[in-house]
Amino acid sequence: MRSIILISITRLMMPMLLMVSLFLLLRGHDAPGGGFIGGLMASAAFCLYGLAFGFQKIKSVLHTDPRVILGLGLLTSLCSGFLGYLMHKPFLTALWFDEGFFNGVINLHVGSPLLFDIGVYLVVVGVVTGIVIAHAED
Amino acid sequence: MLITPIICIPLFGAAITLLFYKDREVQQWTSTVVIAIHTLYTFLLTLNVFGYGSLVEYVGNWDAPIGITLIADQLSVLMLIMTSVVMLAVNIYSRIATDAKLESQGYHSVVLILLAGLSGTFVTGDLFNLYVWFEVILMSSFVLLSIKGNKEQLEGGIKYVTLNLFASLLFLCAAGLIYGLLGTLNLADLSLKVAENISDPRIHTFALMLWIAFAIKAAIFPFYSWLPSSYHTPPIAVGAIFAGLLTKVGIYSMIRVFIFVFNPLPAWIYTLLVIISIITMMSGVLGAYVQSDFRRILAFSSVSQVGFMMLGIALQNEWAMAATILFMIHHGFVKSGLFITSGICGKSVGSFYMNRLGGFLDKSPLLGILFLTLAFSLIGVPFTSGFTVKIMLLKSCIMNKEWVAIFALLVVSFMTMLYMLKIWSEVFWKKLPLDEDGKVSKSKPLETGMFIPVVIVLIFSLMIGIFGNVLSEVAIDTAKKIYDRDEYIQKVLRLNLKEGLSYTGSEK
């Protein structure tokens, strides 16, 4: 059953929800927000899309299988941990651009915790959409 | 040497298997290679720890009582060796035995995440982090339990998850209360602060809450109902992982928390624990004797063996502690080997019920010998690993003058022999029974490749038996270090407890 109201609303809401989720992702670490909550928001957007257009369409919006997103997220988070090793510091040490990482070329309060959060974001999107698609198949 | 790779290697492997979710070949090879690297790294770590003392790592560069500390001491690396060897054996078995459908549902990824969770449990030095790893193990093992999604599996899975979630809840409450009272969750710091207030009844309550949480995980007497109903439903490869490794997590945490942090508690608690462990031993062995399913016998036998390990913790001396440590490793090898053996037999006939099985001694004398050696090891015949650990446990019982425990130990060992004999005569000696039409029932030929994992765990188990003298000394040394605490606390908190001992470490 396709509802024209839901479809129009979804077209309107999807970009907004995804923007807010990115905002939450970038805002994280020092302020409320972060990868987990941002990822939940993004997967809520994809679920809304699924409700409006059918859950199998989510895969085409994601351009890939949720499991791949999950794997990529896990890799990204691990990479942010390994950055610590490269700087001869313990695993997962927070490295910030404005605190001397990369010779201070970029003067921004951005660092490896953001990379970790992006990984968490991808993992959450992958898990939630994966579960939703699998349940819709049954 | 770094500790974090022990967790990161399996996680990395899990990510790779997820990226290639369509390609079965890639998944199989990734998981084999990753587990092999993990095993290799564990052995290197072990050499390092036994050579130069325990290793400490402050994750995220946050210092000890505040951040999460990882510590690899002798107990951790011994457990890690057991974990990775069992995982390697199971992986070799599952390359031959598991079907494509199982693998397409992400079997390899989940097993690798389970391995990461187990490794994390064994190296963490923080109570809350321990809880997090418990959750990782719980979630991945629930997926493995119910991976086929049939009725029987869901029954086992729901029992498992309900009881274990309750355990997690208790664990979390206890961790919160401890943090509220003492303001720290780092095990080394906690053991210093608990030592100052050891007579506080609140501390005893928290310790018992943690004990119940771990007892559920370890399947000890009043809480073991999840184990027999969940071990026989999953695929054999998963069953072998469960039998070999999952209950050990509970016992390991008990050693860490109960012996290392909350020690000494009032004497009545230890008496209670001795009684509970005797009941666990007895009920497991009686349960095993009446079963008619190969895997269920092994599951109940796990319960009774956990009772032995618990007894070692309750007896409160170094010999008993050492016996428990070796017992965990011995049981991990032997029980996963027995589970794989049951899988080989069950796959050939297509049933795990004793009255349908039979004739395996004629079919493959080698399998018979492998099973018999493992069974001897479980019973505790000399020159096997079971003998070493049971002798150590008996000795510590005699040292503590626990005559009832000695009696129970001997009776339970005898009963162990009875149910292993039952398996032996039903599955190996008896001729293959006729089916309903009176014809000889068909059985598939055995694949020799499946024997390799059994041989691997058997070699490790026999090593405990043959080098029992050396290994028992290693275990006693490990136990002494747990009771002694000083080395651990000094390493983690970078303290200078003794005069004249200059600190060399953090400032590089």
XYZ file of C-alpha atoms in Angstrom:
646
model
C 0.000 0.000 0.000
C 1.502 3.296 -1.030
C 0.243 6.416 0.636
C 0.790 9.620 -1.281
C 0.856 11.634 1.949
C 3.586 9.503 3.468
C 5.612 9.595 0.253
C 5.483 13.390 0.013
C 6.316 13.803 3.683
C 9.191 11.328 3.361
C 10.602 13.233 0.386
C 10.527 16.346 2.548
C 11.799 14.751 5.763
C 14.574 12.440 4.522
C 17.126 15.202 3.755
C 16.280 16.996 6.969
C 16.634 13.895 9.138
C 19.921 12.996 7.496
C 21.204 16.568 7.923
C 20.261 16.539 11.614
C 21.932 13.166 12.044
C 25.133 14.544 10.512
C 24.838 17.594 12.744
C 24.544 15.352 15.805
C 27.510 13.311 14.621
C 29.754 16.378 14.210
C 28.510 17.985 17.407
C 29.448 14.930 19.476
C 32.346 14.229 21.823
C 32.433 17.572 23.646
C 28.693 18.329 23.445
C 25.648 16.003 23.515
C 25.519 13.983 20.319
C 27.940 11.609 18.693
C 28.056 8.611 16.431
C 25.524 6.432 18.197
C 22.681 8.917 18.408
C 23.471 10.300 14.962
C 23.441 6.792 13.526
C 20.087 6.064 15.153
C 18.669 9.242 13.645
C 19.957 8.305 10.190
C 18.584 4.790 10.448
C 15.227 6.267 11.530
C 15.319 8.238 8.284
C 15.987 5.066 6.284
C 13.197 3.236 8.113
C 10.816 6.064 7.224
C 11.893 5.666 3.611
C 11.237 1.952 3.912
C 7.744 2.557 5.289
C 6.916 4.846 2.398
C 8.493 3.027 -0.553
C 8.877 -0.564 0.658
C 11.686 -1.969 2.757
C 13.560 -3.624 -0.103
C 14.083 -0.145 -1.574
C 16.299 0.775 1.410
C 19.142 -1.231 -0.122
C 18.992 0.835 -3.282
C 19.128 4.055 -1.268
C 22.099 2.778 0.701
C 23.686 1.626 -2.598
C 24.969 -1.498 -0.845
C 24.094 -4.217 1.653
C 23.797 -3.099 5.301
C 26.458 -5.673 6.222
C 29.019 -3.853 4.106
C 28.228 -0.597 5.915
C 28.587 -2.458 9.209
C 31.977 -3.806 8.181
C 33.167 -0.420 6.920
C 32.106 1.183 10.191
C 34.001 -1.410 12.217
C 37.093 -0.811 10.080
C 36.819 2.985 10.447
C 36.571 2.754 14.222
C 39.520 0.373 14.384
C 41.533 2.754 12.168
C 40.954 5.618 14.580
C 42.391 3.365 17.276
C 45.405 2.415 15.188
C 46.210 6.125 14.626
C 47.385 6.115 18.224
C 49.973 3.433 17.418
C 51.278 5.515 14.511
C 51.979 8.387 16.910
C 53.635 6.002 19.413
C 50.801 6.426 21.858
C 48.382 3.821 23.261
C 45.484 2.441 21.236
C 42.540 4.854 20.802
C 44.468 7.901 22.050
C 42.601 11.069 21.039
C 44.631 13.064 18.535
C 43.451 16.569 17.645
C 44.522 18.726 14.714
C 44.680 21.887 16.844
C 46.801 20.133 19.444
C 49.743 19.406 17.219
C 48.608 16.292 15.317
C 49.811 16.461 11.703
C 52.184 19.338 12.645
C 49.260 21.700 13.245
C 48.748 22.304 9.517
C 44.993 22.324 9.997
C 43.916 24.440 12.928
C 40.552 22.860 13.736
C 39.266 21.019 16.780
C 38.846 17.838 14.780
C 40.610 14.603 15.499
C 40.587 10.847 15.739
C 37.521 10.733 18.067
C 35.491 12.048 15.123
C 36.785 9.190 12.992
C 35.739 6.787 15.756
C 32.299 8.394 15.871
C 31.925 8.084 12.106
C 32.689 4.385 12.495
C 30.053 4.034 15.223
C 27.590 5.960 13.022
C 28.122 3.527 10.154
C 27.876 0.490 12.438
C 24.566 1.698 13.897
C 23.130 2.482 10.452
C 24.246 -0.927 9.211
C 22.840 -2.848 12.165
C 19.468 -1.092 12.373
C 18.732 -1.114 8.645
C 19.949 -4.709 8.456
C 17.566 -5.794 11.217
C 14.661 -3.846 9.715
C 15.194 -5.303 6.230
C 15.551 -8.834 7.609
C 12.308 -8.502 9.588
C 10.467 -7.085 6.592
C 11.521 -10.118 4.554
C 9.832 -12.565 6.967
C 54.488 -5.675 23.671
C 50.996 -4.413 22.962
C 47.876 -6.046 24.379
C 45.179 -4.387 22.254
C 45.937 -6.432 19.091
C 44.553 -9.446 20.924
C 41.139 -7.732 20.702
C 41.669 -5.873 17.430
C 42.810 -8.827 15.310
C 39.471 -10.703 15.588
C 37.484 -7.464 15.206
C 39.433 -6.665 12.055
C 38.666 -10.155 10.783
C 34.985 -9.662 11.573
C 34.984 -6.454 9.514
C 36.590 -8.246 6.549
C 34.100 -11.138 6.685
C 31.254 -8.597 6.756
C 32.611 -6.779 3.719
C 32.761 -10.063 1.776
C 29.431 -11.354 3.019
C 28.644 -13.039 -0.293
C 31.891 -14.915 -0.741
C 32.032 -18.089 1.348
C 35.620 -18.905 0.409
C 36.914 -15.499 1.491
C 35.014 -15.712 4.773
C 36.386 -19.158 5.590
C 39.946 -18.220 4.809
C 39.728 -14.887 6.611
C 38.497 -16.504 9.775
C 41.094 -19.288 9.667
C 43.943 -16.887 9.019
C 42.734 -14.406 11.632
C 42.327 -17.067 14.311
C 45.757 -18.491 13.440
C 47.322 -15.019 13.797
C 45.467 -14.584 17.081
C 46.862 -17.885 18.347
C 50.375 -16.925 17.282
C 50.082 -13.525 18.955
C 48.782 -15.166 22.120
C 51.810 -17.438 22.268
C 54.155 -14.467 21.771
C 52.307 -12.598 24.506
C 52.628 -15.617 26.792
C 56.380 -15.851 26.251
C 56.627 -12.147 26.960
C 54.549 -12.282 30.135
C 56.363 -15.305 31.554
C 59.698 -13.800 30.577
C 59.366 -10.196 31.667
C 56.314 -10.006 33.936
C 52.787 -8.816 33.273
C 52.047 -6.143 30.676
C 49.855 -3.104 31.185
C 48.278 -0.846 28.591
C 46.274 2.315 29.190
C 43.714 2.511 26.399
C 43.249 6.022 25.041
C 46.185 7.273 27.114
C 43.960 7.758 30.182
C 45.807 6.956 33.370
C 45.009 4.089 35.670
C 42.099 4.593 38.024
C 40.222 6.798 35.526
C 40.631 5.199 32.128
C 40.327 1.589 31.057
C 43.408 -0.430 31.813
C 44.233 -3.618 29.990
C 46.505 -6.011 31.814
C 47.932 -9.291 30.625
C 49.181 -11.264 33.595
C 49.897 -14.981 33.806
C 46.265 -15.924 34.416
C 45.109 -13.875 31.419
C 47.572 -15.386 29.000
C 46.874 -18.943 30.158
C 43.174 -18.352 29.505
C 43.971 -16.716 26.163
C 45.985 -19.738 25.049
C 43.058 -22.007 25.898
C 40.641 -19.734 24.043
C 42.631 -19.389 20.865
C 43.566 -23.073 20.616
C 39.945 -24.175 21.091
C 38.826 -21.558 18.571
C 41.424 -22.790 16.065
C 40.300 -26.395 16.502
C 36.648 -25.458 16.114
C 37.473 -23.372 13.048
C 39.182 -26.332 11.374
C 36.181 -28.485 12.227
C 33.699 -25.949 10.900
C 35.558 -25.640 7.592
C 34.542 -29.229 6.899
C 31.309 -29.556 8.802
C 29.239 -26.389 8.619
C 26.782 -25.932 5.801
C 26.684 -23.000 3.417
C 23.458 -21.617 4.861
C 25.000 -21.168 8.282
C 27.924 -19.304 6.803
C 25.718 -17.074 4.681
C 24.037 -15.935 7.886
C 27.265 -14.500 9.192
C 28.564 -17.425 11.252
C 32.203 -16.432 10.781
C 31.709 -12.755 11.660
C 29.866 -13.617 14.855
C 32.446 -16.209 15.907
C 35.205 -13.646 15.416
C 33.307 -11.069 17.477
C 32.823 -13.718 20.163
C 36.586 -14.300 20.104
C 37.164 -10.553 20.502
C 34.749 -10.535 23.443
C 36.460 -13.483 25.130
C 39.910 -11.961 24.616
C 38.674 -8.658 26.008
C 37.271 -10.362 29.094
C 40.581 -12.016 29.830
C 42.725 -8.881 29.528
C 40.576 -6.156 31.033
C 41.489 -4.629 34.358
C 38.289 -2.708 34.897
C 35.008 -3.932 36.380
C 32.759 -1.964 34.048
C 34.784 -2.926 31.018
C 34.399 -6.542 32.129
C 30.636 -5.991 32.009
C 30.902 -4.604 28.480
C 32.817 -7.663 27.291
C 30.217 -9.880 28.967
C 27.577 -8.153 26.854
C 29.644 -8.653 23.685
C 29.890 -12.364 24.517
C 26.202 -12.598 25.419
C 24.978 -10.961 22.207
C 27.254 -12.894 19.877
C 26.564 -16.201 21.600
C 22.819 -15.569 21.419
C 23.118 -15.074 17.666
C 25.137 -18.288 17.400
C 22.603 -20.175 19.521
C 19.577 -19.196 17.472
C 21.251 -18.930 14.096
C 18.998 -21.546 12.500
C 15.874 -20.091 14.079
C 13.967 -23.347 14.646
C 11.697 -23.989 17.629
C 14.157 -26.013 19.685
C 16.902 -23.430 19.256
C 14.623 -20.565 20.215
C 13.626 -22.385 23.417
C 17.268 -22.808 24.402
C 18.118 -19.314 23.216
C 15.365 -17.613 25.177
C 16.292 -19.451 28.386
C 19.901 -18.527 27.829
C 19.221 -14.881 27.154
C 16.698 -14.394 29.971
C 18.940 -15.848 32.652
C 22.034 -14.151 31.303
C 20.320 -10.780 30.994
C 19.335 -11.145 34.634
C 22.976 -11.854 35.405
C 24.012 -8.762 33.476
C 21.458 -6.692 35.364
C 22.811 -7.890 38.718
C 26.357 -7.290 37.551
C 25.523 -3.762 36.426
C 23.686 -2.957 39.685
C 26.595 -4.283 41.721
C 29.082 -2.287 39.646
C 27.012 0.867 40.144
C 26.731 0.306 43.897
C 30.435 -0.380 44.212
C 31.204 2.786 42.300
C 28.840 4.712 44.545
C 30.484 3.396 47.692
C 34.152 3.357 46.723
C 34.358 5.707 43.751
C 36.404 3.447 41.524
C 35.971 0.521 39.168
C 39.566 -0.219 38.314
C 40.267 -3.679 39.749
C 43.667 -2.773 41.177
C 42.404 0.427 42.769
C 39.273 -1.379 43.907
C 41.253 -4.084 45.659
C 43.166 -1.428 47.620
C 39.952 0.342 48.635
C 38.073 -2.860 49.439
C 40.949 -3.978 51.648
C 40.395 -0.867 53.782
C 36.647 -1.590 54.284
C 36.645 -5.383 54.119
C 34.494 -5.750 57.239
C 31.728 -3.510 55.819
C 28.606 -5.702 55.299
C 27.726 -3.644 52.208
C 30.918 -4.857 50.564
C 29.890 -8.449 51.318
C 26.493 -7.848 49.720
C 28.031 -6.416 46.570
C 30.485 -9.293 46.399
C 27.636 -11.806 46.618
C 25.664 -9.932 43.938
C 28.652 -10.220 41.657
C 29.005 -13.870 42.618
C 25.422 -14.619 41.573
C 25.981 -12.828 38.262
C 29.099 -14.896 37.575
C 27.450 -18.076 38.850
C 24.710 -17.703 36.242
C 27.350 -17.281 33.532
C 29.291 -20.255 34.831
C 26.172 -22.461 35.263
C 26.505 -23.195 38.980
C 23.910 -25.129 40.962
C 20.722 -23.111 41.314
C 21.321 -21.267 38.038
C 22.436 -23.931 35.583
C 19.120 -24.617 33.848
C 20.090 -22.587 30.787
C 23.083 -24.778 30.011
C 21.575 -28.216 29.306
C 18.756 -26.708 27.269
C 20.997 -24.625 25.057
C 24.160 -26.668 24.479
C 22.590 -29.409 22.406
C 20.565 -27.260 19.992
C 23.156 -25.249 18.029
C 25.419 -26.678 15.310
C 28.231 -28.775 16.791
C 30.907 -26.204 16.016
C 29.009 -23.658 18.114
C 28.348 -26.238 20.830
C 32.070 -26.934 21.064
C 32.854 -23.237 21.473
C 30.169 -22.918 24.147
C 31.227 -26.007 26.062
C 34.887 -25.142 25.876
C 34.828 -21.461 26.601
C 31.640 -19.836 27.877
C 31.412 -21.262 31.392
C 35.112 -20.481 31.912
C 34.326 -16.785 31.526
C 32.215 -16.917 34.694
C 34.852 -18.847 36.647
C 37.624 -16.550 35.430
C 35.690 -13.461 36.538
C 35.069 -15.098 39.900
C 38.808 -15.533 40.368
C 39.479 -11.947 39.355
C 36.741 -10.393 41.446
C 36.285 -12.836 44.309
C 39.874 -13.823 44.995
C 41.675 -10.727 43.834
C 39.360 -7.921 44.942
C 36.862 -9.115 47.563
C 39.120 -11.129 49.771
C 38.862 -12.233 52.554
C 35.096 -12.368 53.038
C 33.507 -13.862 56.200
C 34.174 -17.579 56.588
C 30.525 -18.642 56.256
C 30.482 -17.452 52.643
C 33.293 -19.819 51.741
C 31.583 -22.706 53.558
C 28.430 -21.927 51.568
C 30.433 -21.925 48.355
C 31.937 -25.334 49.170
C 28.428 -26.726 49.732
C 27.129 -25.166 46.508
C 30.028 -26.514 44.505
C 29.456 -30.021 45.875
C 25.766 -29.814 44.937
C 26.732 -28.550 41.470
C 29.118 -31.465 40.981
C 26.521 -33.985 42.130
C 23.541 -32.630 40.217
C 25.539 -32.326 37.013
C 26.776 -35.875 37.222
C 23.342 -37.312 38.054
C 21.789 -35.286 35.235
C 24.402 -36.597 32.820
C 23.821 -40.209 33.809
C 20.093 -40.240 32.944
C 20.408 -38.518 29.562
C 20.169 -40.443 26.316
C 21.410 -37.769 23.927
C 25.159 -37.721 23.336
C 25.353 -33.923 23.478
C 23.100 -33.590 26.523
C 25.331 -35.956 28.501
C 28.271 -33.722 27.654
C 26.272 -30.604 28.589
C 25.352 -31.962 32.021
C 28.892 -33.163 32.479
C 29.976 -29.544 31.944
C 27.819 -28.551 34.916
C 29.493 -31.104 37.158
C 32.957 -30.063 35.992
C 32.161 -26.428 36.744
C 31.483 -27.612 40.294
C 35.104 -28.769 40.557
C 36.361 -25.362 39.427
C 34.064 -23.626 41.894
C 35.378 -25.875 44.671
C 38.882 -24.633 43.961
C 37.745 -21.047 44.425
C 35.814 -21.829 47.599
C 38.704 -23.639 49.294
C 40.762 -20.460 49.503
C 44.303 -21.700 49.267
C 46.966 -21.421 46.620
C 46.919 -25.084 45.635
C 43.163 -24.968 45.110
C 43.451 -21.769 43.084
C 46.159 -23.318 40.931
C 43.980 -26.404 40.481
C 41.073 -24.242 39.317
C 43.250 -22.404 36.811
C 44.572 -25.638 35.312
C 41.121 -27.217 35.520
C 39.648 -24.454 33.377
C 42.273 -25.011 30.697
C 42.013 -28.815 30.886
C 38.236 -28.739 30.680
C 38.275 -26.252 27.803
C 40.383 -28.606 25.695
C 38.728 -31.872 26.713
C 35.112 -30.796 26.500
C 35.438 -29.096 23.123
C 37.214 -32.206 21.852
C 34.406 -34.425 23.127
C 31.807 -32.154 21.531
C 33.576 -32.358 18.182
C 33.703 -36.157 18.558
C 29.963 -36.200 19.165
C 29.581 -34.086 16.047
C 31.590 -36.566 13.957
C 29.420 -39.475 15.169
C 26.165 -37.565 14.932
C 26.849 -36.312 11.426
C 27.592 -39.783 10.192
C 24.346 -41.346 11.473
C 22.143 -38.248 11.446
C 21.052 -38.507 15.062
C 22.556 -37.833 18.459
C 20.395 -40.316 20.371
C 22.301 -43.206 21.865
C 19.821 -45.828 20.665
C 20.376 -44.749 17.060
C 24.161 -44.547 17.307
C 26.571 -47.458 17.357
C 29.391 -49.364 15.710
C 31.935 -46.574 15.603
C 34.745 -48.716 16.963
C 34.537 -51.027 13.941
C 34.156 -48.104 11.621
C 37.109 -46.114 12.860
C 39.325 -47.452 15.638
C 41.209 -44.141 15.565
C 38.067 -42.238 16.551
C 37.558 -44.759 19.347
C 41.057 -44.173 20.664
C 40.643 -40.396 20.467
C 37.352 -40.544 22.340
C 38.710 -42.940 24.938
C 41.712 -40.744 25.660
C 39.491 -37.683 26.026
C 37.141 -39.652 28.273
C 40.061 -40.847 30.422
C 41.164 -37.264 30.671
C 37.727 -36.152 31.831
C 37.637 -38.943 34.409
C 41.175 -38.296 35.614
C 43.199 -41.394 34.727
C 46.962 -40.946 35.286
C 49.036 -39.338 32.512
C 46.030 -37.336 31.339
C 45.272 -33.715 32.155
C 42.353 -34.659 34.404
C 44.703 -36.548 36.701
C 46.974 -33.545 37.244
C 44.169 -31.171 38.112
C 42.212 -33.595 40.273
C 45.303 -34.538 42.277
C 45.954 -30.845 42.899
C 42.349 -30.325 43.960
C 42.472 -33.378 46.261
C 45.674 -32.153 47.818
C 44.165 -28.760 48.574
C 41.060 -30.428 50.050
C 43.311 -32.455 52.344
C 45.232 -29.316 53.286
C 41.935 -27.656 54.266
C 40.594 -30.853 55.923
C 37.412 -30.736 53.826
C 36.548 -34.423 54.163
C 33.071 -34.098 52.647
C 34.524 -32.385 49.601
C 37.101 -35.168 49.168
C 34.354 -37.775 49.340
C 32.226 -35.846 46.837
C 35.184 -35.387 44.515
C 35.953 -39.090 44.427
C 32.304 -40.121 44.033
C 31.751 -37.625 41.228
C 34.900 -38.772 39.441
C 33.632 -42.341 39.682
C 30.225 -41.313 38.345
C 31.976 -39.454 35.508
C 33.519 -42.773 34.582
C 30.068 -44.379 34.579
C 28.498 -41.978 32.116
C 31.569 -41.931 29.891
C 31.382 -45.754 29.891
C 27.749 -45.454 28.913
C 28.722 -43.385 25.873
C 31.568 -45.777 25.115
C 29.446 -48.890 25.170
C 26.457 -47.349 23.380
C 28.209 -45.390 20.667
C 31.423 -47.303 20.107
C 31.009 -50.907 21.239
C 27.430 -51.651 20.297
C 26.660 -52.672 16.702
C 24.854 -50.067 14.648
C 21.172 -50.678 15.511
C 18.607 -51.737 12.935
C 16.014 -49.193 11.872
C 12.208 -49.699 11.916
C 12.137 -51.837 8.781
C 14.703 -54.202 10.236
C 17.431 -53.103 7.842
C 20.873 -51.984 8.859
C 20.578 -48.199 9.058
C 22.702 -46.230 6.686
C 25.571 -44.147 7.901
C 27.787 -41.858 5.944
C 31.543 -42.518 5.900
C 33.621 -40.498 8.342
C 35.716 -37.647 7.025
C 39.242 -38.009 8.346
C 39.777 -34.247 8.176
C 37.371 -33.863 11.061
C 39.790 -35.768 13.320
C 42.416 -33.012 13.063
C 40.741 -30.609 15.535
C 40.221 -33.453 18.035
C 43.883 -34.369 17.735
C 44.900 -30.735 18.313
C 42.951 -30.325 21.544
C 43.995 -33.819 22.635
C 47.682 -32.948 22.252
C 47.246 -29.827 24.372
C 45.262 -31.748 26.963
C 47.854 -34.539 27.126
C 50.581 -31.951 27.556
C 48.897 -30.855 30.773
C 49.006 -34.476 31.879
C 52.559 -35.281 30.847
C 54.129 -31.998 31.888
C 51.855 -31.857 34.928
C 54.769 -31.203 37.227
C 55.978 -28.124 35.372
C 52.517 -26.783 34.649
C 51.318 -27.204 38.216
C 54.262 -25.107 39.346
C 53.374 -22.478 36.764
C 49.783 -22.543 37.995
C 50.840 -22.247 41.627
C 53.047 -19.302 40.744
C 50.067 -17.707 38.960
C 47.826 -18.377 41.945
C 50.383 -16.868 44.318
C 50.482 -13.711 42.233
C 46.703 -13.420 42.380
C 46.666 -13.792 46.137
C 49.676 -11.550 46.532
C 48.133 -8.647 44.545
C 51.195 -6.406 44.985
C 52.691 -6.954 41.557
C 49.366 -6.369 39.806
C 48.559 -3.229 41.782
C 52.036 -1.801 41.343
C 51.958 -2.431 37.631
C 48.515 -0.933 37.080
C 48.603 2.054 39.407
C 52.321 2.702 38.882
C 52.680 2.741 42.643
C 55.802 2.406 44.634
C 54.578 0.212 47.461
C 57.943 -0.942 48.709
C 60.753 1.342 49.788
C 63.764 1.501 47.529
C 61.933 0.099 44.516
C 62.412 2.800 41.936
C 59.693 3.117 39.388
C 60.526 2.709 35.727
C 57.729 2.863 33.248
C 55.453 5.625 32.110
C 57.842 8.520 31.508
C 59.482 7.846 28.208
